[in-house]
Tab-separated table of C-alpha atoms in Angstrom:
chain	number	residue	atom	x	y	z
A	1	MET	CA	27.422	8.801	21.677
A	2	ARG	CA	24.572	10.803	20.159
A	3	LYS	CA	21.389	9.173	19.013
A	4	ALA	CA	20.660	9.737	15.349
A	5	LYS	CA	17.432	11.545	14.582
A	6	THR	CA	15.024	9.410	12.620
A	7	LYS	CA	11.800	10.451	10.974
A	8	LYS	CA	8.922	8.559	12.539
A	9	LEU	CA	6.478	6.975	10.148
A	10	VAL	CA	4.014	5.926	12.842
A	11	PHE	CA	0.767	7.833	12.575
A	12	PRO	CA	-1.399	8.733	15.611
A	13	GLY	CA	-3.895	6.226	16.953
A	14	LEU	CA	-3.878	2.698	18.263
A	15	GLY	CA	-3.854	1.035	14.885
A	16	TYR	CA	-5.409	-2.340	14.205
A	17	ASN	CA	-5.904	-4.540	17.297
A	18	GLY	CA	-3.494	-2.384	19.291
A	19	ILE	CA	-0.702	-2.576	16.706
A	20	PRO	CA	0.416	0.890	15.559
A	21	LEU	CA	-0.342	1.762	11.965
A	22	VAL	CA	2.920	2.263	10.105
A	23	ALA	CA	3.308	3.793	6.663
A	24	VAL	CA	6.554	2.733	5.041
A	25	TRP	CA	8.401	4.902	2.538
A	26	TRP	CA	6.734	4.335	-0.857
A	27	ARG	CA	9.932	3.211	-2.605
A	28	TYR	CA	10.300	0.199	-0.277
A	29	VAL	CA	6.853	-1.079	-1.251
A	30	VAL	CA	7.595	-0.584	-4.963
A	31	GLY	CA	10.926	-2.417	-4.642
A	32	SER	CA	9.245	-5.254	-2.796
A	33	ALA	CA	6.549	-5.495	-5.472
A	34	MET	CA	9.153	-5.532	-8.235
A	35	SER	CA	11.024	-8.356	-6.541
A	36	VAL	CA	7.922	-10.593	-6.601
A	37	GLY	CA	6.807	-9.969	-10.177
A	38	VAL	CA	4.573	-6.903	-10.238
A	39	CYS	CA	3.178	-6.049	-13.697
A	40	ARG	CA	2.755	-2.327	-12.998
A	41	TRP	CA	2.544	0.095	-10.099
A	42	ARG	CA	1.629	3.682	-9.275
A	43	VAL	CA	1.290	6.006	-6.303
A	44	ARG	CA	-2.094	7.638	-5.747
A	45	SER	CA	-3.977	9.511	-3.071
A	46	SER	CA	-6.509	7.604	-0.995
A	47	ARG	CA	-9.253	8.788	1.314
A	48	HIS	CA	-9.322	5.303	2.881
A	49	ALA	CA	-5.615	5.038	3.756
A	50	PHE	CA	-4.554	6.368	7.138
A	51	SER	CA	-1.443	7.843	5.491
A	52	GLY	CA	-3.330	9.655	2.695
A	53	ALA	CA	-1.532	7.803	-0.109
A	54	VAL	CA	-1.128	4.242	-1.394
A	55	VAL	CA	1.104	2.331	-3.770
A	56	VAL	CA	-1.089	0.296	-6.088
A	57	ALA	CA	0.792	-2.803	-7.277
A	58	ALA	CA	-0.853	-4.893	-10.022
A	59	PHE	CA	-0.189	-8.633	-10.311
A	60	SER	CA	-1.353	-11.102	-12.965
A	61	ASP	CA	-1.299	-13.930	-10.395
A	62	ARG	CA	-4.013	-13.699	-7.712
A	63	ALA	CA	-2.062	-15.879	-5.257
A	64	ALA	CA	0.971	-13.573	-5.516
A	65	ALA	CA	-1.270	-10.552	-4.928
A	66	VAL	CA	-2.861	-12.129	-1.828
A	67	GLU	CA	0.555	-13.059	-0.416
A	68	PHE	CA	1.929	-9.559	-1.097
A	69	ALA	CA	-1.132	-7.933	0.506
A	70	GLY	CA	-0.968	-10.182	3.548
A	71	ALA	CA	2.717	-9.516	4.138
A	72	TRP	CA	2.375	-5.727	3.856
A	73	GLY	CA	-0.813	-5.832	5.925
A	74	PHE	CA	1.167	-7.472	8.720
A	75	TYR	CA	3.900	-4.850	8.443
A	76	CYS	CA	1.470	-1.911	8.376
A	77	GLY	CA	-0.833	-3.387	11.012
A	78	CYS	CA	-4.031	-3.254	8.961
A	79	ASN	CA	-5.995	-5.097	6.301
A	80	ILE	CA	-5.001	-4.252	2.735
A	81	ALA	CA	-7.359	-3.505	-0.164
A	82	MET	CA	-7.222	-5.677	-3.287
A	83	ARG	CA	-9.202	-5.123	-6.507
A	84	GLN	CA	-9.553	-7.080	-9.721
A	85	HIS	CA	-9.190	-5.146	-12.988
A	86	VAL	CA	-9.487	-6.360	-16.568
A	87	THR	CA	-7.186	-4.445	-18.898
A	88	GLY	CA	-6.774	-5.384	-22.548
A	89	GLY	CA	-8.364	-8.768	-21.898
A	90	GLN	CA	-5.899	-9.539	-19.086
A	91	SER	CA	-7.107	-9.882	-15.500
A	92	LEU	CA	-4.915	-8.058	-12.975
A	93	TRP	CA	-5.098	-7.957	-9.182
A	94	ALA	CA	-4.317	-4.513	-7.758
A	95	VAL	CA	-3.085	-4.314	-4.164
A	96	SER	CA	-3.217	-0.920	-2.390
A	97	VAL	CA	-0.629	-0.505	0.397
A	98	PRO	CA	-0.701	2.646	2.568
A	99	VAL	CA	2.625	4.463	2.218
A	100	PHE	CA	4.402	7.578	3.349
A	101	TRP	CA	4.358	9.941	0.385
A	102	PRO	CA	5.844	13.366	1.106
A	103	ARG	CA	3.223	15.105	-1.036
A	104	ALA	CA	0.140	13.064	-0.080
A	105	GLY	CA	-2.820	14.595	-1.884
A	106	GLN	CA	-0.589	16.467	-4.348
A	107	GLY	CA	0.672	15.222	-7.663
A	108	VAL	CA	-0.882	11.763	-7.472
A	109	ALA	CA	-3.930	10.395	-9.227
A	110	PRO	CA	-7.191	10.584	-7.218
A	111	SER	CA	-8.887	7.412	-6.082
A	112	ARG	CA	-12.004	6.166	-7.828
A	113	ALA	CA	-15.029	5.880	-5.569
A	114	ASN	CA	-16.740	3.161	-7.649
A	115	ASP	CA	-13.970	0.533	-7.305
A	116	ARG	CA	-14.977	-2.757	-5.684
A	117	ILE	CA	-12.686	-3.559	-2.798
A	118	THR	CA	-11.714	-6.941	-1.361
A	119	TRP	CA	-9.931	-6.714	1.976
A	120	VAL	CA	-7.040	-9.120	2.521
A	121	ALA	CA	-6.386	-9.902	6.171
A	122	ARG	CA	-2.905	-9.373	7.430
A	123	HIS	CA	-0.883	-12.559	8.088
């Protein structure tokens, strides 16, 4: 029996506390966000993400955003960035999860350097 070839999504380095850093395929993160009530999402490049790209998922409920960030932080092996935005009078919590994006740095919106970041520890 032949072993099937799989594309590795583990990036070089020791990761966080010895756990490898893993960037999941971006569609899995979006699907997960949609299943827990995301208001909006987008893929963008990130100088801070080890993978070069993040899915930004915006939630109206802070508790849901913290839980989502903690769960994906555990999976990826790192702390996850969370920001608060006010859009049209509504407060949203944006969670940035590092993802595997085949065109990292191409065709995605650039990150904004002046964003305030709150780091959510992985669970």
